[in-house]
PDB file of C-alpha atoms in Angstrom:
ATOM      1  CA  MET A 151      13.217  -5.458  16.841  1.00  0.00           C
ATOM      2  CA  ASN A 152      11.096  -5.857  13.727  1.00  0.00           C
ATOM      3  CA  LYS A 153      11.414  -9.089  11.763  1.00  0.00           C
ATOM      4  CA  TYR A 154       8.383  -9.495   9.510  1.00  0.00           C
ATOM      5  CA  ILE A 155       6.380  -7.622   6.884  1.00  0.00           C
ATOM      6  CA  LEU A 156       2.643  -8.048   6.584  1.00  0.00           C
ATOM      7  CA  ASP A 157       0.840  -7.605   3.304  1.00  0.00           C
ATOM      8  CA  SER A 158      -2.610  -6.035   3.466  1.00  0.00           C
ATOM      9  CA  SER A 159      -4.163  -9.452   2.731  1.00  0.00           C
ATOM     10  CA  ALA A 160      -2.553 -10.880   5.872  1.00  0.00           C
ATOM     11  CA  LEU A 161      -3.863  -8.132   8.147  1.00  0.00           C
ATOM     12  CA  LEU A 162      -7.301  -8.378   6.541  1.00  0.00           C
ATOM     13  CA  ALA A 163      -7.267 -12.133   7.186  1.00  0.00           C
ATOM     14  CA  LEU A 164      -6.655 -11.373  10.847  1.00  0.00           C
ATOM     15  CA  PHE A 165      -9.419  -8.769  11.046  1.00  0.00           C
ATOM     16  CA  ASN A 166     -11.840 -11.144   9.280  1.00  0.00           C
ATOM     17  CA  SER A 167     -10.810 -14.180  11.397  1.00  0.00           C
ATOM     18  CA  GLU A 168      -9.945 -16.108   8.234  1.00  0.00           C
ATOM     19  CA  ILE A 169      -7.741 -19.172   7.888  1.00  0.00           C
ATOM     20  CA  GLY A 170      -4.170 -18.147   8.651  1.00  0.00           C
ATOM     21  CA  SER A 171      -5.181 -15.380  11.050  1.00  0.00           C
ATOM     22  CA  ASP A 172      -3.608 -17.284  13.956  1.00  0.00           C
ATOM     23  CA  LYS A 173      -0.235 -17.171  12.202  1.00  0.00           C
ATOM     24  CA  VAL A 174      -0.610 -13.429  11.579  1.00  0.00           C
ATOM     25  CA  GLU A 175      -1.547 -12.793  15.207  1.00  0.00           C
ATOM     26  CA  GLU A 176       1.686 -14.449  16.374  1.00  0.00           C
ATOM     27  CA  LEU A 177       3.738 -12.157  14.115  1.00  0.00           C
ATOM     28  CA  LEU A 178       2.119  -8.850  15.110  1.00  0.00           C
ATOM     29  CA  PRO A 179       4.574  -7.778  17.840  1.00  0.00           C
ATOM     30  CA  LEU A 180       7.488  -7.946  15.384  1.00  0.00           C
ATOM     31  CA  SER A 181       5.720  -6.871  12.179  1.00  0.00           C
ATOM     32  CA  ILE A 182       5.866  -3.783  10.012  1.00  0.00           C
ATOM     33  CA  MET A 183       3.654  -2.575   7.173  1.00  0.00           C
ATOM     34  CA  SER A 184       3.927  -0.018   4.408  1.00  0.00           C
ATOM     35  CA  THR A 185       1.639   3.011   4.504  1.00  0.00           C
ATOM     36  CA  VAL A 186       0.450   1.978   1.043  1.00  0.00           C
ATOM     37  CA  ASN A 187      -0.773  -1.353   2.437  1.00  0.00           C
ATOM     38  CA  ILE A 188      -2.415   0.440   5.343  1.00  0.00           C
ATOM     39  CA  ALA A 189      -4.421   2.445   2.786  1.00  0.00           C
ATOM     40  CA  GLU A 190      -5.546  -0.811   1.175  1.00  0.00           C
ATOM     41  CA  VAL A 191      -6.651  -2.226   4.524  1.00  0.00           C
ATOM     42  CA  VAL A 192      -8.649   0.895   5.388  1.00  0.00           C
ATOM     43  CA  ALA A 193     -10.383   0.864   1.987  1.00  0.00           C
ATOM     44  CA  GLU A 194     -11.280  -2.835   2.275  1.00  0.00           C
ATOM     45  CA  LEU A 195     -12.571  -2.521   5.833  1.00  0.00           C
ATOM     46  CA  ASP A 196     -14.821   0.323   4.716  1.00  0.00           C
ATOM     47  CA  LYS A 197     -16.001  -1.402   1.536  1.00  0.00           C
ATOM     48  CA  LYS A 198     -16.592  -4.939   2.791  1.00  0.00           C
ATOM     49  CA  LEU A 199     -17.264  -4.539   6.511  1.00  0.00           C
ATOM     50  CA  ASN A 200     -18.545  -0.948   6.642  1.00  0.00           C
ATOM     51  CA  ILE A 201     -15.997  -0.115   9.339  1.00  0.00           C
ATOM     52  CA  SER A 202     -15.411   3.621   9.780  1.00  0.00           C
ATOM     53  CA  PHE A 203     -12.047   5.155   8.993  1.00  0.00           C
ATOM     54  CA  ILE A 204     -11.633   6.140  12.638  1.00  0.00           C
ATOM     55  CA  GLN A 205     -12.301   2.587  13.818  1.00  0.00           C
ATOM     56  CA  SER A 206      -9.973   1.218  11.112  1.00  0.00           C
ATOM     57  CA  LYS A 207      -7.221   3.528  12.294  1.00  0.00           C
ATOM     58  CA  GLU A 208      -7.649   2.326  15.880  1.00  0.00           C
ATOM     59  CA  MET A 209      -7.631  -1.335  14.820  1.00  0.00           C
ATOM     60  CA  ILE A 210      -4.477  -0.889  12.754  1.00  0.00           C
ATOM     61  CA  LEU A 211      -2.597   1.111  15.387  1.00  0.00           C
ATOM     62  CA  ALA A 212      -3.475  -1.526  17.992  1.00  0.00           C
ATOM     63  CA  SER A 213      -2.164  -4.287  15.720  1.00  0.00           C
ATOM     64  CA  ILE A 214       0.906  -3.083  13.848  1.00  0.00           C
ATOM     65  CA  ASN A 215       4.162  -2.397  15.676  1.00  0.00           C
ATOM     66  CA  LYS A 216       5.669  -0.092  13.043  1.00  0.00           C
ATOM     67  CA  ILE A 217       4.226   1.571   9.956  1.00  0.00           C
ATOM     68  CA  VAL A 218       6.793   2.495   7.309  1.00  0.00           C
ATOM     69  CA  ALA A 219       6.170   5.567   5.164  1.00  0.00           C
ATOM     70  CA  LEU A 220       6.850   5.175   1.456  1.00  0.00           C
ATOM     71  CA  ASP A 221      10.218   6.700   0.608  1.00  0.00           C
ATOM     72  CA  PHE A 222      12.151   7.419  -2.566  1.00  0.00           C
ATOM     73  CA  ASP A 223      14.026   4.089  -2.633  1.00  0.00           C
ATOM     74  CA  GLN A 224      10.780   2.151  -2.241  1.00  0.00           C
ATOM     75  CA  ALA A 225       9.158   4.216  -4.985  1.00  0.00           C
ATOM     76  CA  ILE A 226      11.996   3.376  -7.375  1.00  0.00           C
ATOM     77  CA  GLU A 227      11.753  -0.315  -6.454  1.00  0.00           C
ATOM     78  CA  ILE A 228       7.960  -0.292  -6.960  1.00  0.00           C
ATOM     79  CA  GLY A 229       8.460   1.132 -10.434  1.00  0.00           C
ATOM     80  CA  ARG A 230      11.159  -1.424 -11.246  1.00  0.00           C
ATOM     81  CA  LEU A 231       8.923  -4.274 -10.104  1.00  0.00           C
ATOM     82  CA  LYS A 232       6.080  -3.263 -12.446  1.00  0.00           C
ATOM     83  CA  LYS A 233       7.540  -4.936 -15.533  1.00  0.00           C
ATOM     84  CA  GLU A 234       8.928  -7.905 -13.597  1.00  0.00           C
ATOM     85  CA  THR A 235       5.577  -8.729 -11.969  1.00  0.00           C
ATOM     86  CA  GLU A 236       3.152  -7.586 -14.670  1.00  0.00           C
ATOM     87  CA  GLN A 237       2.160 -11.118 -15.703  1.00  0.00           C
ATOM     88  CA  PHE A 238       0.942 -11.775 -12.143  1.00  0.00           C
ATOM     89  CA  GLY A 239      -1.330  -8.718 -12.021  1.00  0.00           C
ATOM     90  CA  LEU A 240       0.180  -7.258  -8.863  1.00  0.00           C
ATOM     91  CA  SER A 241      -1.208  -3.953  -7.649  1.00  0.00           C
ATOM     92  CA  LEU A 242       0.833  -0.948  -6.618  1.00  0.00           C
ATOM     93  CA  GLY A 243       0.145  -1.969  -3.018  1.00  0.00           C
ATOM     94  CA  ASN A 244       1.470  -5.477  -3.668  1.00  0.00           C
ATOM     95  CA  ARG A 245       4.630  -4.036  -5.158  1.00  0.00           C
ATOM     96  CA  ALA A 246       4.978  -1.597  -2.240  1.00  0.00           C
ATOM     97  CA  CYS A 247       4.922  -4.513   0.167  1.00  0.00           C
ATOM     98  CA  ILE A 248       7.424  -6.480  -1.894  1.00  0.00           C
ATOM     99  CA  SER A 249       9.723  -3.459  -2.243  1.00  0.00           C
ATOM    100  CA  LEU A 250       9.796  -3.133   1.538  1.00  0.00           C
ATOM    101  CA  GLY A 251      10.789  -6.799   1.767  1.00  0.00           C
ATOM    102  CA  LEU A 252      13.524  -6.390  -0.805  1.00  0.00           C
ATOM    103  CA  ILE A 253      14.936  -3.329   0.957  1.00  0.00           C
ATOM    104  CA  THR A 254      14.768  -4.639   4.545  1.00  0.00           C
ATOM    105  CA  GLY A 255      15.431  -8.314   3.870  1.00  0.00           C
ATOM    106  CA  TYR A 256      12.485  -9.266   6.116  1.00  0.00           C
ATOM    107  CA  PRO A 257      10.165 -12.102   5.046  1.00  0.00           C
ATOM    108  CA  ILE A 258       6.764 -11.032   3.720  1.00  0.00           C
ATOM    109  CA  TYR A 259       3.591 -12.734   4.932  1.00  0.00           C
ATOM    110  CA  THR A 260       0.628 -12.702   2.570  1.00  0.00           C
ATOM    111  CA  ALA A 261      -2.626 -14.498   1.804  1.00  0.00           C
ATOM    112  CA  ASP A 262      -2.189 -13.900  -1.945  1.00  0.00           C
ATOM    113  CA  LYS A 263      -1.336 -17.331  -3.364  1.00  0.00           C
ATOM    114  CA  ILE A 264      -0.114 -15.911  -6.692  1.00  0.00           C
ATOM    115  CA  TRP A 265       2.899 -14.511  -4.837  1.00  0.00           C
ATOM    116  CA  ALA A 266       4.287 -18.056  -4.479  1.00  0.00           C
ATOM    117  CA  LYS A 267       5.021 -17.950  -8.215  1.00  0.00           C
ATOM    118  CA  LEU A 268       7.188 -14.835  -7.965  1.00  0.00           C
ATOM    119  CA  GLN A 269      10.883 -15.291  -8.635  1.00  0.00           C
ATOM    120  CA  LEU A 270      12.241 -12.398  -6.592  1.00  0.00           C
ATOM    121  CA  ASN A 271      15.127 -11.966  -4.187  1.00  0.00           C
ATOM    122  CA  CYS A 272      12.925 -11.947  -1.084  1.00  0.00           C
ATOM    123  CA  LYS A 273      11.221 -14.508   1.108  1.00  0.00           C
ATOM    124  CA  ILE A 274       7.455 -14.742   0.669  1.00  0.00           C
ATOM    125  CA  VAL A 275       5.439 -16.812   3.141  1.00  0.00           C
ATOM    126  CA  LEU A 276       1.821 -17.767   2.504  1.00  0.00           C
ATOM    127  CA  ILE A 277      -0.316 -17.662   5.642  1.00  0.00           C
ATOM    128  CA  ARG A 278      -2.610 -20.416   4.318  1.00  0.00           C
TER     129      ARG A 278
END
């Protein structure tokens, strides 16, 4: 059974062996991610670590238990969150992750410290 949501920053912390990666590793068997956040991870792995898309795909599939495709309800929630989170500069990917947390009720794990300031009806846990 899935219990946690990982933001792209959390999975990238794991892949880069950053502070907090140990916490992320413990959550992997019960974690889910949005396809939008997967896209962010792939782009960052290519840009910063020069990891091929094929290798990125293998790394992600070996790590994430369930990948959730963006659906209509999430899309509506992402749009609704735009105005509410604008002052924090959240990306579409950030809002996709948060929308998944709001819809499922699962806590969201992230490395983005600005998320601690959000006043939303979901649990956000900083990995460091």
